[in-house]
Every structure is written in C-alpha cells, then in structure tokens.
C-alpha cells in the first residue's frame, strides 16, 4: 500500500455494541460476563486460562451445536455489576483499579486462584450488591501481559 495522495474516507465503528463470533459448543445468556478465547471466539465467563474479559452479553447466543463462528452474540464493553466472590477472594474497595478474575459468567474474584482463572477487567467500584467491573479488552491484556 502506498501513502495517501488525496483525502480518504476512513471507516469507524460507531456506538458501543459489538458483535462477537461464538466458540463451538457455546451458549450464553443475556447479561452474562463474556470473554474471548485464544482463538478469538467468544465464550461465557468461567474458571479457565487463556481467556480475557470483553463485556456483557446484550442478548442470548446459542452455538451449542455449531462449529466456532457459526453463531454470534451482541456484547457491550463498559462498566457492569457482577457478583462478588467470597472469603479470601472477596473484592473490597481496596481493590478499586485492580484486575479481577472470572469465576463464572456472573461472578468475579480478587485472585487468579493460582493461575487457574483468566482476567475479566478492572474493579471500578464495589457495593453491597456486587462488583462494578470495567471491561476493556485491550487494557486488560496489557495489564496482565
């Protein structure tokens, strides 16, 4: 490709809703914590390695009988409240700004449980109902690299 010699209409993504291709044998529910696997496909939050949080499912997605990429789900990055873990993994206001880790598709924890959990996002706030998690896939990857 050569350098521009005239103006160019450079496309952009407007809005904050994204469309992600689901991994094989995957079903997600609206409102669930979503992650991307190493192959680039979307999965629900789970205690697993090799994933990174991407946001909240905006609708349900069913690829339970399909191959990777046969179905898609709408998701949104941003700040959303999920359930807090318990015991030594319970997140407090002291962890605001720290990376949190996915336990399942609705729960986050303070630690990676000896490298068995993947990063979901960052603690934005904590209240009596749960943990407000900020999802930014790129920043989460950088912070945990």
PDB file of C-alpha atoms in Angstrom:
ATOM      1  CA  UNK A   1       0.000   0.000   0.000  1.00  0.00           C
ATOM      2  CA  UNK A   2       1.321   3.455  -0.787  1.00  0.00           C
ATOM      3  CA  UNK A   3       0.936   6.686   1.143  1.00  0.00           C
ATOM      4  CA  UNK A   4      -2.169   8.805   0.526  1.00  0.00           C
ATOM      5  CA  UNK A   5      -2.107  11.419  -2.186  1.00  0.00           C
ATOM      6  CA  UNK A   6      -5.677  12.613  -1.527  1.00  0.00           C
ATOM      7  CA  UNK A   7      -8.297  12.602   1.193  1.00  0.00           C
ATOM      8  CA  UNK A   8      -9.659   9.261   2.385  1.00  0.00           C
ATOM      9  CA  UNK A   9     -12.939   8.202   3.978  1.00  0.00           C
ATOM     10  CA  UNK A  10     -11.624   6.164   6.911  1.00  0.00           C
ATOM     11  CA  UNK A  11     -14.360   3.908   8.391  1.00  0.00           C
ATOM     12  CA  UNK A  12     -15.088   3.850  12.112  1.00  0.00           C
ATOM     13  CA  UNK A  13     -17.140   1.748  14.477  1.00  0.00           C
ATOM     14  CA  UNK A  14     -19.851   3.966  15.959  1.00  0.00           C
ATOM     15  CA  UNK A  15     -21.567   3.126  19.218  1.00  0.00           C
ATOM     16  CA  UNK A  16     -20.521   0.642  21.824  1.00  0.00           C
ATOM     17  CA  UNK A  17     -22.296  -2.565  20.846  1.00  0.00           C
ATOM     18  CA  UNK A  18     -20.055  -5.189  19.294  1.00  0.00           C
ATOM     19  CA  UNK A  19     -20.772  -8.466  17.545  1.00  0.00           C
ATOM     20  CA  UNK A  20     -18.650 -11.465  18.531  1.00  0.00           C
ATOM     21  CA  UNK A  21     -18.471 -14.906  16.964  1.00  0.00           C
ATOM     22  CA  UNK A  22     -19.222 -17.651  19.456  1.00  0.00           C
ATOM     23  CA  UNK A  23     -16.887 -20.558  20.134  1.00  0.00           C
ATOM     24  CA  UNK A  24     -18.066 -24.065  19.278  1.00  0.00           C
ATOM     25  CA  UNK A  25     -20.478 -25.705  21.719  1.00  0.00           C
ATOM     26  CA  UNK A  26     -21.184 -22.392  23.464  1.00  0.00           C
ATOM     27  CA  UNK A  27     -24.412 -20.966  24.851  1.00  0.00           C
ATOM     28  CA  UNK A  28     -24.545 -17.581  26.572  1.00  0.00           C
ATOM     29  CA  UNK A  29     -27.364 -15.778  28.352  1.00  0.00           C
ATOM     30  CA  UNK A  30     -28.228 -12.096  28.159  1.00  0.00           C
ATOM     31  CA  UNK A  31     -26.424 -10.228  30.918  1.00  0.00           C
ATOM     32  CA  UNK A  32     -23.619 -12.735  31.272  1.00  0.00           C
ATOM     33  CA  UNK A  33     -19.933 -11.927  31.573  1.00  0.00           C
ATOM     34  CA  UNK A  34     -18.260 -12.672  28.238  1.00  0.00           C
ATOM     35  CA  UNK A  35     -14.666 -13.482  27.414  1.00  0.00           C
ATOM     36  CA  UNK A  36     -12.598 -14.097  24.304  1.00  0.00           C
ATOM     37  CA  UNK A  37     -10.542 -17.277  23.957  1.00  0.00           C
ATOM     38  CA  UNK A  38      -7.069 -17.531  22.428  1.00  0.00           C
ATOM     39  CA  UNK A  39      -8.575 -18.411  19.027  1.00  0.00           C
ATOM     40  CA  UNK A  40     -10.570 -15.144  19.051  1.00  0.00           C
ATOM     41  CA  UNK A  41     -14.026 -16.602  19.721  1.00  0.00           C
ATOM     42  CA  UNK A  42     -16.458 -15.516  22.447  1.00  0.00           C
ATOM     43  CA  UNK A  43     -17.177 -17.754  25.441  1.00  0.00           C
ATOM     44  CA  UNK A  44     -19.021 -17.208  28.707  1.00  0.00           C
ATOM     45  CA  UNK A  45     -17.039 -16.331  31.814  1.00  0.00           C
ATOM     46  CA  UNK A  46     -15.573 -19.386  33.505  1.00  0.00           C
ATOM     47  CA  UNK A  47     -12.711 -20.542  35.690  1.00  0.00           C
ATOM     48  CA  UNK A  48     -10.270 -21.254  32.865  1.00  0.00           C
ATOM     49  CA  UNK A  49      -6.990 -19.949  31.459  1.00  0.00           C
ATOM     50  CA  UNK A  50      -6.257 -18.299  28.135  1.00  0.00           C
ATOM     51  CA  UNK A  51      -9.320 -16.008  28.195  1.00  0.00           C
ATOM     52  CA  UNK A  52      -9.808 -12.255  28.563  1.00  0.00           C
ATOM     53  CA  UNK A  53     -12.955 -10.353  29.535  1.00  0.00           C
ATOM     54  CA  UNK A  54     -14.699  -8.386  26.784  1.00  0.00           C
ATOM     55  CA  UNK A  55     -18.003  -7.233  28.308  1.00  0.00           C
ATOM     56  CA  UNK A  56     -21.651  -8.079  28.960  1.00  0.00           C
ATOM     57  CA  UNK A  57     -23.872 -10.120  26.628  1.00  0.00           C
ATOM     58  CA  UNK A  58     -26.642  -7.908  25.249  1.00  0.00           C
ATOM     59  CA  UNK A  59     -28.720 -10.887  24.199  1.00  0.00           C
ATOM     60  CA  UNK A  60     -28.589 -14.669  24.302  1.00  0.00           C
ATOM     61  CA  UNK A  61     -26.383 -16.605  21.915  1.00  0.00           C
ATOM     62  CA  UNK A  62     -26.667 -20.289  21.054  1.00  0.00           C
ATOM     63  CA  UNK A  63     -23.913 -22.104  19.247  1.00  0.00           C
ATOM     64  CA  UNK A  64     -24.388 -25.287  21.271  1.00  0.00           C
ATOM     65  CA  UNK A  65     -24.448 -27.498  18.181  1.00  0.00           C
ATOM     66  CA  UNK A  66     -22.286 -25.388  15.874  1.00  0.00           C
ATOM     67  CA  UNK A  67     -18.661 -25.027  14.971  1.00  0.00           C
ATOM     68  CA  UNK A  68     -16.675 -21.991  16.071  1.00  0.00           C
ATOM     69  CA  UNK A  69     -18.058 -18.895  14.363  1.00  0.00           C
ATOM     70  CA  UNK A  70     -21.366 -20.432  13.235  1.00  0.00           C
ATOM     71  CA  UNK A  71     -23.308 -18.066  15.535  1.00  0.00           C
ATOM     72  CA  UNK A  72     -22.684 -14.664  17.065  1.00  0.00           C
ATOM     73  CA  UNK A  73     -23.729 -12.645  20.095  1.00  0.00           C
ATOM     74  CA  UNK A  74     -24.048  -8.917  20.680  1.00  0.00           C
ATOM     75  CA  UNK A  75     -21.986  -7.634  23.580  1.00  0.00           C
ATOM     76  CA  UNK A  76     -21.079  -4.309  25.123  1.00  0.00           C
ATOM     77  CA  UNK A  77     -17.824  -3.233  26.775  1.00  0.00           C
ATOM     78  CA  UNK A  78     -18.230  -0.796  29.665  1.00  0.00           C
ATOM     79  CA  UNK A  79     -18.871  -0.938  33.407  1.00  0.00           C
ATOM     80  CA  UNK A  80     -21.309  -3.545  34.752  1.00  0.00           C
ATOM     81  CA  UNK A  81     -22.066  -5.032  38.161  1.00  0.00           C
ATOM     82  CA  UNK A  82     -21.370  -8.711  38.726  1.00  0.00           C
ATOM     83  CA  UNK A  83     -21.468 -10.920  41.807  1.00  0.00           C
ATOM     84  CA  UNK A  84     -18.576 -10.762  44.243  1.00  0.00           C
ATOM     85  CA  UNK A  85     -16.643 -13.849  45.255  1.00  0.00           C
ATOM     86  CA  UNK A  86     -16.336 -14.775  48.937  1.00  0.00           C
ATOM     87  CA  UNK A  87     -13.697 -15.476  51.563  1.00  0.00           C
ATOM     88  CA  UNK A  88     -10.121 -14.675  50.592  1.00  0.00           C
ATOM     89  CA  UNK A  89     -11.295 -13.860  47.042  1.00  0.00           C
ATOM     90  CA  UNK A  90     -13.911 -11.293  48.062  1.00  0.00           C
ATOM     91  CA  UNK A  91     -13.260  -7.932  46.408  1.00  0.00           C
ATOM     92  CA  UNK A  92     -13.314  -4.787  48.582  1.00  0.00           C
ATOM     93  CA  UNK A  93     -12.970  -1.067  47.897  1.00  0.00           C
ATOM     94  CA  UNK A  94      -9.220  -1.521  48.494  1.00  0.00           C
ATOM     95  CA  UNK A  95      -9.104  -3.316  45.121  1.00  0.00           C
ATOM     96  CA  UNK A  96     -10.594  -0.444  43.071  1.00  0.00           C
ATOM     97  CA  UNK A  97      -8.401  -0.180  39.978  1.00  0.00           C
ATOM     98  CA  UNK A  98      -7.089  -3.747  40.280  1.00  0.00           C
ATOM     99  CA  UNK A  99      -7.607  -6.522  37.761  1.00  0.00           C
ATOM    100  CA  UNK A 100     -10.331  -9.031  38.698  1.00  0.00           C
ATOM    101  CA  UNK A 101     -10.703 -12.611  37.519  1.00  0.00           C
ATOM    102  CA  UNK A 102     -13.693 -14.553  36.194  1.00  0.00           C
ATOM    103  CA  UNK A 103     -15.117 -17.330  38.340  1.00  0.00           C
ATOM    104  CA  UNK A 104     -18.155 -17.968  36.124  1.00  0.00           C
ATOM    105  CA  UNK A 105     -20.478 -15.977  33.867  1.00  0.00           C
ATOM    106  CA  UNK A 106     -21.754 -13.820  36.737  1.00  0.00           C
ATOM    107  CA  UNK A 107     -19.016 -13.828  39.421  1.00  0.00           C
ATOM    108  CA  UNK A 108     -15.588 -12.204  39.730  1.00  0.00           C
ATOM    109  CA  UNK A 109     -12.784 -12.751  42.248  1.00  0.00           C
ATOM    110  CA  UNK A 110      -9.762 -10.891  43.604  1.00  0.00           C
ATOM    111  CA  UNK A 111      -7.174 -13.538  42.624  1.00  0.00           C
ATOM    112  CA  UNK A 112      -6.425 -15.848  39.726  1.00  0.00           C
ATOM    113  CA  UNK A 113      -6.639 -18.839  42.118  1.00  0.00           C
ATOM    114  CA  UNK A 114      -3.059 -19.960  41.486  1.00  0.00           C
ATOM    115  CA  UNK A 115      -3.172 -19.243  37.751  1.00  0.00           C
ATOM    116  CA  UNK A 116      -6.451 -21.089  37.117  1.00  0.00           C
ATOM    117  CA  UNK A 117      -8.613 -18.025  36.315  1.00  0.00           C
ATOM    118  CA  UNK A 118      -8.418 -15.502  33.496  1.00  0.00           C
ATOM    119  CA  UNK A 119      -8.633 -11.710  33.838  1.00  0.00           C
ATOM    120  CA  UNK A 120     -12.098 -10.229  33.371  1.00  0.00           C
ATOM    121  CA  UNK A 121     -11.462  -6.495  33.730  1.00  0.00           C
ATOM    122  CA  UNK A 122     -10.810  -3.868  36.414  1.00  0.00           C
ATOM    123  CA  UNK A 123     -12.627  -3.042  39.634  1.00  0.00           C
ATOM    124  CA  UNK A 124     -14.455   0.243  39.101  1.00  0.00           C
ATOM    125  CA  UNK A 125     -16.429   0.164  42.356  1.00  0.00           C
ATOM    126  CA  UNK A 126     -17.786  -2.206  44.991  1.00  0.00           C
ATOM    127  CA  UNK A 127     -21.166  -2.016  46.705  1.00  0.00           C
ATOM    128  CA  UNK A 128     -23.419  -4.248  48.793  1.00  0.00           C
ATOM    129  CA  UNK A 129     -24.793  -5.906  45.642  1.00  0.00           C
ATOM    130  CA  UNK A 130     -21.521  -6.738  43.915  1.00  0.00           C
ATOM    131  CA  UNK A 131     -18.510  -5.526  41.976  1.00  0.00           C
ATOM    132  CA  UNK A 132     -18.645  -2.942  39.208  1.00  0.00           C
ATOM    133  CA  UNK A 133     -16.236  -4.259  36.571  1.00  0.00           C
ATOM    134  CA  UNK A 134     -14.775  -2.086  33.798  1.00  0.00           C
ATOM    135  CA  UNK A 135     -14.360  -4.123  30.608  1.00  0.00           C
ATOM    136  CA  UNK A 136     -11.721  -3.003  28.117  1.00  0.00           C
ATOM    137  CA  UNK A 137     -10.205  -5.995  26.331  1.00  0.00           C
ATOM    138  CA  UNK A 138      -7.064  -4.215  25.143  1.00  0.00           C
ATOM    139  CA  UNK A 139      -6.238  -2.630  28.514  1.00  0.00           C
ATOM    140  CA  UNK A 140      -6.885  -5.897  30.335  1.00  0.00           C
ATOM    141  CA  UNK A 141      -4.492  -7.722  28.012  1.00  0.00           C
ATOM    142  CA  UNK A 142      -1.817  -5.070  28.505  1.00  0.00           C
ATOM    143  CA  UNK A 143      -2.235  -5.047  32.292  1.00  0.00           C
ATOM    144  CA  UNK A 144      -1.893  -8.818  32.547  1.00  0.00           C
ATOM    145  CA  UNK A 145       0.817  -9.410  29.944  1.00  0.00           C
TER     146      UNK A 145
END
